[in-house]
């Protein structure tokens, strides 16, 4: 909620921006006319220039600062927020979710699903690739939490050694650009096994 001071400051900022865009529109339209464009094209340039300028700051901010797209909210999260984000995704799959305590979790941050298909998830919000320690922790901790399957989720990528160790232990790795497939992988790993026919 804005206070009265916030509203007047916001209105003042909007008025200044409008005047600046109007001045830019008039100046660009006049410049187009002086460069030889007819009146219709000059008016079009005068209208388009402020619109392009109004859209430019957010585009340029992403270009020059190297910001990731809005599709990657994990970049702005803390480690705990990232765990909460992964838990929300698991809950959106319609599965029971248990978030373990910060201490004594045996390397398992989130438990998803029901027995016998419970999934142990280790979440790593890091600025560098995730190594073998995360895989070792979740693989070792899964039996302690009565989980049959394991997964490590990160906002970054995994080292080749971590990928090799995960493949050896059947641990699913989801990182970086693969985060969008997390719901499908959670559903796949927690799905009950199909009954086998006895002939």
PDB file of C-alpha atoms in Angstrom:
ATOM      1  CA  UNK A   1       0.000   0.000   0.000  1.00  0.00           C
ATOM      2  CA  UNK A   2       1.326   3.416  -0.887  1.00  0.00           C
ATOM      3  CA  UNK A   3       1.400   6.307   1.534  1.00  0.00           C
ATOM      4  CA  UNK A   4       0.396   9.810   0.426  1.00  0.00           C
ATOM      5  CA  UNK A   5       4.054  10.730  -0.064  1.00  0.00           C
ATOM      6  CA  UNK A   6       4.627   7.646  -2.208  1.00  0.00           C
ATOM      7  CA  UNK A   7       1.613   8.452  -4.392  1.00  0.00           C
ATOM      8  CA  UNK A   8       2.695  12.043  -4.996  1.00  0.00           C
ATOM      9  CA  UNK A   9       6.278  10.958  -5.747  1.00  0.00           C
ATOM     10  CA  UNK A  10       4.980   8.282  -8.122  1.00  0.00           C
ATOM     11  CA  UNK A  11       2.680  10.794  -9.866  1.00  0.00           C
ATOM     12  CA  UNK A  12       5.564  13.263 -10.183  1.00  0.00           C
ATOM     13  CA  UNK A  13       7.842  10.580 -11.696  1.00  0.00           C
ATOM     14  CA  UNK A  14       5.112   9.593 -14.164  1.00  0.00           C
ATOM     15  CA  UNK A  15       4.568  13.233 -15.175  1.00  0.00           C
ATOM     16  CA  UNK A  16       8.294  13.779 -15.745  1.00  0.00           C
ATOM     17  CA  UNK A  17       8.547  10.567 -17.789  1.00  0.00           C
ATOM     18  CA  UNK A  18       5.554  11.603 -19.909  1.00  0.00           C
ATOM     19  CA  UNK A  19       7.108  15.009 -20.617  1.00  0.00           C
ATOM     20  CA  UNK A  20      10.451  13.445 -21.545  1.00  0.00           C
ATOM     21  CA  UNK A  21       8.789  10.942 -23.902  1.00  0.00           C
ATOM     22  CA  UNK A  22       6.676  13.732 -25.433  1.00  0.00           C
ATOM     23  CA  UNK A  23       9.780  15.855 -25.994  1.00  0.00           C
ATOM     24  CA  UNK A  24      11.595  12.895 -27.579  1.00  0.00           C
ATOM     25  CA  UNK A  25       8.592  12.210 -29.823  1.00  0.00           C
ATOM     26  CA  UNK A  26       8.391  15.813 -31.016  1.00  0.00           C
ATOM     27  CA  UNK A  27      12.161  16.031 -31.529  1.00  0.00           C
ATOM     28  CA  UNK A  28      12.369  12.748 -33.454  1.00  0.00           C
ATOM     29  CA  UNK A  29       9.346  13.668 -35.605  1.00  0.00           C
ATOM     30  CA  UNK A  30      10.862  17.081 -36.390  1.00  0.00           C
ATOM     31  CA  UNK A  31      14.228  15.502 -37.177  1.00  0.00           C
ATOM     32  CA  UNK A  32      12.570  13.003 -39.520  1.00  0.00           C
ATOM     33  CA  UNK A  33      10.759  15.851 -41.301  1.00  0.00           C
ATOM     34  CA  UNK A  34      13.992  17.857 -41.620  1.00  0.00           C
ATOM     35  CA  UNK A  35      15.728  14.790 -43.072  1.00  0.00           C
ATOM     36  CA  UNK A  36      13.201  14.736 -45.899  1.00  0.00           C
ATOM     37  CA  UNK A  37      10.404  12.407 -44.797  1.00  0.00           C
ATOM     38  CA  UNK A  38       6.867  13.547 -45.573  1.00  0.00           C
ATOM     39  CA  UNK A  39       4.523  14.647 -42.781  1.00  0.00           C
ATOM     40  CA  UNK A  40       2.818  11.227 -42.360  1.00  0.00           C
ATOM     41  CA  UNK A  41       6.099   9.380 -41.884  1.00  0.00           C
ATOM     42  CA  UNK A  42       7.414  12.111 -39.590  1.00  0.00           C
ATOM     43  CA  UNK A  43       4.369  11.724 -37.324  1.00  0.00           C
ATOM     44  CA  UNK A  44       4.813   7.929 -37.331  1.00  0.00           C
ATOM     45  CA  UNK A  45       8.464   8.333 -36.292  1.00  0.00           C
ATOM     46  CA  UNK A  46       7.418  10.836 -33.619  1.00  0.00           C
ATOM     47  CA  UNK A  47       4.948   8.329 -32.150  1.00  0.00           C
ATOM     48  CA  UNK A  48       7.176   5.234 -32.486  1.00  0.00           C
ATOM     49  CA  UNK A  49      10.372   6.701 -31.010  1.00  0.00           C
ATOM     50  CA  UNK A  50       9.012   7.198 -27.448  1.00  0.00           C
ATOM     51  CA  UNK A  51       7.371   3.755 -27.506  1.00  0.00           C
ATOM     52  CA  UNK A  52      10.643   2.084 -28.445  1.00  0.00           C
ATOM     53  CA  UNK A  53      12.472   4.143 -25.835  1.00  0.00           C
ATOM     54  CA  UNK A  54       9.944   3.170 -23.135  1.00  0.00           C
ATOM     55  CA  UNK A  55      10.502  -0.541 -23.857  1.00  0.00           C
ATOM     56  CA  UNK A  56      14.279  -0.257 -24.130  1.00  0.00           C
ATOM     57  CA  UNK A  57      15.341  -0.056 -20.432  1.00  0.00           C
ATOM     58  CA  UNK A  58      14.218  -3.560 -19.464  1.00  0.00           C
ATOM     59  CA  UNK A  59      15.607  -4.994 -22.709  1.00  0.00           C
ATOM     60  CA  UNK A  60      18.943  -3.225 -22.272  1.00  0.00           C
ATOM     61  CA  UNK A  61      19.188  -4.175 -18.593  1.00  0.00           C
ATOM     62  CA  UNK A  62      18.982  -7.834 -19.523  1.00  0.00           C
ATOM     63  CA  UNK A  63      21.427  -7.424 -22.391  1.00  0.00           C
ATOM     64  CA  UNK A  64      24.128  -5.507 -20.557  1.00  0.00           C
ATOM     65  CA  UNK A  65      23.944  -7.067 -17.101  1.00  0.00           C
ATOM     66  CA  UNK A  66      23.593 -10.639 -18.294  1.00  0.00           C
ATOM     67  CA  UNK A  67      20.334 -11.202 -16.450  1.00  0.00           C
ATOM     68  CA  UNK A  68      18.638 -14.521 -17.090  1.00  0.00           C
ATOM     69  CA  UNK A  69      15.147 -14.617 -18.471  1.00  0.00           C
ATOM     70  CA  UNK A  70      12.092 -14.424 -16.253  1.00  0.00           C
ATOM     71  CA  UNK A  71      11.669 -18.147 -16.916  1.00  0.00           C
ATOM     72  CA  UNK A  72      14.584 -18.755 -14.533  1.00  0.00           C
ATOM     73  CA  UNK A  73      13.438 -17.487 -11.128  1.00  0.00           C
ATOM     74  CA  UNK A  74      15.967 -19.712  -9.312  1.00  0.00           C
ATOM     75  CA  UNK A  75      18.784 -17.261 -10.010  1.00  0.00           C
ATOM     76  CA  UNK A  76      17.411 -14.734  -7.529  1.00  0.00           C
ATOM     77  CA  UNK A  77      16.696 -17.258  -4.747  1.00  0.00           C
ATOM     78  CA  UNK A  78      18.610 -18.208  -1.621  1.00  0.00           C
ATOM     79  CA  UNK A  79      19.303 -21.872  -0.877  1.00  0.00           C
ATOM     80  CA  UNK A  80      16.258 -22.183   1.390  1.00  0.00           C
ATOM     81  CA  UNK A  81      14.025 -20.389  -1.118  1.00  0.00           C
ATOM     82  CA  UNK A  82      15.255 -22.785  -3.816  1.00  0.00           C
ATOM     83  CA  UNK A  83      14.286 -25.766  -1.618  1.00  0.00           C
ATOM     84  CA  UNK A  84      10.836 -24.213  -1.099  1.00  0.00           C
ATOM     85  CA  UNK A  85      10.534 -23.680  -4.869  1.00  0.00           C
ATOM     86  CA  UNK A  86      11.336 -27.347  -5.603  1.00  0.00           C
ATOM     87  CA  UNK A  87       8.861 -28.443  -2.884  1.00  0.00           C
ATOM     88  CA  UNK A  88       6.124 -26.270  -4.462  1.00  0.00           C
ATOM     89  CA  UNK A  89       6.792 -27.903  -7.839  1.00  0.00           C
ATOM     90  CA  UNK A  90       6.500 -31.365  -6.237  1.00  0.00           C
ATOM     91  CA  UNK A  91       3.240 -30.390  -4.500  1.00  0.00           C
ATOM     92  CA  UNK A  92       1.867 -29.132  -7.825  1.00  0.00           C
ATOM     93  CA  UNK A  93       2.235 -32.730  -9.067  1.00  0.00           C
ATOM     94  CA  UNK A  94      -0.364 -33.765  -6.474  1.00  0.00           C
ATOM     95  CA  UNK A  95       2.130 -35.663  -4.336  1.00  0.00           C
ATOM     96  CA  UNK A  96       2.755 -35.590  -0.586  1.00  0.00           C
ATOM     97  CA  UNK A  97       5.889 -33.608   0.264  1.00  0.00           C
ATOM     98  CA  UNK A  98       7.962 -33.670   3.450  1.00  0.00           C
ATOM     99  CA  UNK A  99      10.634 -31.022   3.965  1.00  0.00           C
ATOM    100  CA  UNK A 100      13.305 -32.345   6.301  1.00  0.00           C
ATOM    101  CA  UNK A 101      14.860 -30.315   9.099  1.00  0.00           C
ATOM    102  CA  UNK A 102      17.988 -28.317   8.339  1.00  0.00           C
ATOM    103  CA  UNK A 103      20.065 -30.521  10.646  1.00  0.00           C
ATOM    104  CA  UNK A 104      20.081 -34.297  10.701  1.00  0.00           C
ATOM    105  CA  UNK A 105      18.498 -34.619   7.266  1.00  0.00           C
ATOM    106  CA  UNK A 106      21.025 -37.269   6.106  1.00  0.00           C
ATOM    107  CA  UNK A 107      21.616 -35.280   2.916  1.00  0.00           C
ATOM    108  CA  UNK A 108      17.929 -35.329   1.934  1.00  0.00           C
ATOM    109  CA  UNK A 109      16.165 -31.952   1.736  1.00  0.00           C
ATOM    110  CA  UNK A 110      12.770 -33.068   0.410  1.00  0.00           C
ATOM    111  CA  UNK A 111      10.904 -36.382   0.470  1.00  0.00           C
ATOM    112  CA  UNK A 112       8.258 -36.766  -2.244  1.00  0.00           C
ATOM    113  CA  UNK A 113       5.614 -39.443  -2.774  1.00  0.00           C
ATOM    114  CA  UNK A 114       4.498 -42.493  -0.835  1.00  0.00           C
ATOM    115  CA  UNK A 115       6.122 -45.808   0.028  1.00  0.00           C
ATOM    116  CA  UNK A 116       7.484 -47.822  -1.725  1.00  0.00           C
ATOM    117  CA  UNK A 117       8.226 -45.147  -4.352  1.00  0.00           C
ATOM    118  CA  UNK A 118       9.389 -42.288  -2.157  1.00  0.00           C
ATOM    119  CA  UNK A 119      11.873 -39.938  -3.788  1.00  0.00           C
ATOM    120  CA  UNK A 120      14.733 -38.307  -1.854  1.00  0.00           C
ATOM    121  CA  UNK A 121      15.722 -34.911  -3.279  1.00  0.00           C
ATOM    122  CA  UNK A 122      18.878 -32.940  -2.491  1.00  0.00           C
ATOM    123  CA  UNK A 123      18.590 -29.258  -3.544  1.00  0.00           C
ATOM    124  CA  UNK A 124      21.710 -27.250  -4.394  1.00  0.00           C
ATOM    125  CA  UNK A 125      21.405 -23.547  -5.187  1.00  0.00           C
ATOM    126  CA  UNK A 126      25.001 -22.767  -6.208  1.00  0.00           C
ATOM    127  CA  UNK A 127      26.998 -20.362  -8.331  1.00  0.00           C
ATOM    128  CA  UNK A 128      29.269 -23.160  -9.592  1.00  0.00           C
ATOM    129  CA  UNK A 129      28.663 -26.688 -10.927  1.00  0.00           C
ATOM    130  CA  UNK A 130      27.588 -29.288  -8.373  1.00  0.00           C
ATOM    131  CA  UNK A 131      30.122 -32.027  -7.606  1.00  0.00           C
ATOM    132  CA  UNK A 132      30.014 -35.593  -6.334  1.00  0.00           C
ATOM    133  CA  UNK A 133      29.338 -34.687  -2.676  1.00  0.00           C
ATOM    134  CA  UNK A 134      25.667 -33.896  -3.361  1.00  0.00           C
ATOM    135  CA  UNK A 135      25.163 -37.235  -5.114  1.00  0.00           C
ATOM    136  CA  UNK A 136      26.983 -39.120  -2.334  1.00  0.00           C
ATOM    137  CA  UNK A 137      24.877 -37.427   0.347  1.00  0.00           C
ATOM    138  CA  UNK A 138      21.475 -38.122  -1.199  1.00  0.00           C
ATOM    139  CA  UNK A 139      22.353 -41.707  -2.199  1.00  0.00           C
ATOM    140  CA  UNK A 140      23.590 -42.437   1.345  1.00  0.00           C
ATOM    141  CA  UNK A 141      20.701 -40.590   3.020  1.00  0.00           C
ATOM    142  CA  UNK A 142      17.833 -42.063   0.991  1.00  0.00           C
ATOM    143  CA  UNK A 143      17.667 -45.401   2.901  1.00  0.00           C
ATOM    144  CA  UNK A 144      17.764 -43.491   6.210  1.00  0.00           C
ATOM    145  CA  UNK A 145      14.627 -41.601   5.078  1.00  0.00           C
ATOM    146  CA  UNK A 146      12.971 -44.768   3.679  1.00  0.00           C
ATOM    147  CA  UNK A 147      13.261 -43.563   0.070  1.00  0.00           C
ATOM    148  CA  UNK A 148      13.750 -45.879  -2.902  1.00  0.00           C
ATOM    149  CA  UNK A 149      14.838 -43.288  -5.475  1.00  0.00           C
ATOM    150  CA  UNK A 150      17.149 -40.273  -5.466  1.00  0.00           C
ATOM    151  CA  UNK A 151      17.487 -36.947  -7.248  1.00  0.00           C
ATOM    152  CA  UNK A 152      19.718 -33.871  -7.057  1.00  0.00           C
ATOM    153  CA  UNK A 153      18.251 -30.568  -8.281  1.00  0.00           C
ATOM    154  CA  UNK A 154      20.360 -27.463  -8.912  1.00  0.00           C
ATOM    155  CA  UNK A 155      20.072 -24.089 -10.602  1.00  0.00           C
ATOM    156  CA  UNK A 156      23.530 -24.688 -12.103  1.00  0.00           C
ATOM    157  CA  UNK A 157      25.036 -27.726 -13.856  1.00  0.00           C
ATOM    158  CA  UNK A 158      26.852 -30.879 -12.699  1.00  0.00           C
ATOM    159  CA  UNK A 159      30.515 -31.829 -12.978  1.00  0.00           C
ATOM    160  CA  UNK A 160      31.368 -34.826 -15.184  1.00  0.00           C
ATOM    161  CA  UNK A 161      32.371 -36.780 -12.052  1.00  0.00           C
ATOM    162  CA  UNK A 162      28.965 -36.079 -10.465  1.00  0.00           C
ATOM    163  CA  UNK A 163      27.206 -37.272 -13.642  1.00  0.00           C
ATOM    164  CA  UNK A 164      29.267 -40.469 -13.663  1.00  0.00           C
ATOM    165  CA  UNK A 165      28.577 -41.203  -9.984  1.00  0.00           C
ATOM    166  CA  UNK A 166      24.857 -40.473 -10.417  1.00  0.00           C
ATOM    167  CA  UNK A 167      24.645 -42.851 -13.384  1.00  0.00           C
ATOM    168  CA  UNK A 168      26.363 -45.558 -11.322  1.00  0.00           C
ATOM    169  CA  UNK A 169      23.800 -45.208  -8.502  1.00  0.00           C
ATOM    170  CA  UNK A 170      20.686 -44.450 -10.584  1.00  0.00           C
ATOM    171  CA  UNK A 171      20.417 -40.938  -9.152  1.00  0.00           C
ATOM    172  CA  UNK A 172      18.460 -38.512 -11.351  1.00  0.00           C
ATOM    173  CA  UNK A 173      20.163 -35.148 -11.974  1.00  0.00           C
ATOM    174  CA  UNK A 174      18.154 -32.027 -12.874  1.00  0.00           C
ATOM    175  CA  UNK A 175      20.113 -28.838 -13.427  1.00  0.00           C
ATOM    176  CA  UNK A 176      20.045 -25.454 -15.088  1.00  0.00           C
ATOM    177  CA  UNK A 177      18.029 -25.493 -18.284  1.00  0.00           C
ATOM    178  CA  UNK A 178      16.500 -28.875 -17.352  1.00  0.00           C
ATOM    179  CA  UNK A 179      14.511 -27.378 -14.446  1.00  0.00           C
ATOM    180  CA  UNK A 180      11.409 -27.084 -16.632  1.00  0.00           C
ATOM    181  CA  UNK A 181      11.219 -30.894 -16.875  1.00  0.00           C
ATOM    182  CA  UNK A 182      11.299 -31.322 -13.079  1.00  0.00           C
ATOM    183  CA  UNK A 183       7.528 -31.958 -12.667  1.00  0.00           C
ATOM    184  CA  UNK A 184       7.549 -34.696 -15.322  1.00  0.00           C
ATOM    185  CA  UNK A 185      10.590 -36.377 -13.743  1.00  0.00           C
ATOM    186  CA  UNK A 186       9.068 -36.245 -10.253  1.00  0.00           C
ATOM    187  CA  UNK A 187       5.863 -37.850 -11.564  1.00  0.00           C
ATOM    188  CA  UNK A 188       7.839 -40.527 -13.431  1.00  0.00           C
ATOM    189  CA  UNK A 189      10.032 -41.444 -10.451  1.00  0.00           C
ATOM    190  CA  UNK A 190       7.173 -41.590  -7.935  1.00  0.00           C
ATOM    191  CA  UNK A 191       4.705 -43.473 -10.145  1.00  0.00           C
ATOM    192  CA  UNK A 192       3.705 -46.892  -8.848  1.00  0.00           C
ATOM    193  CA  UNK A 193       5.237 -49.784 -10.732  1.00  0.00           C
ATOM    194  CA  UNK A 194       2.928 -51.402 -13.263  1.00  0.00           C
ATOM    195  CA  UNK A 195       1.611 -54.761 -12.052  1.00  0.00           C
ATOM    196  CA  UNK A 196       3.240 -57.742 -13.695  1.00  0.00           C
ATOM    197  CA  UNK A 197       1.149 -60.518 -15.165  1.00  0.00           C
ATOM    198  CA  UNK A 198       1.685 -64.054 -13.961  1.00  0.00           C
ATOM    199  CA  UNK A 199       1.129 -66.653 -16.661  1.00  0.00           C
TER     200      UNK A 199
END
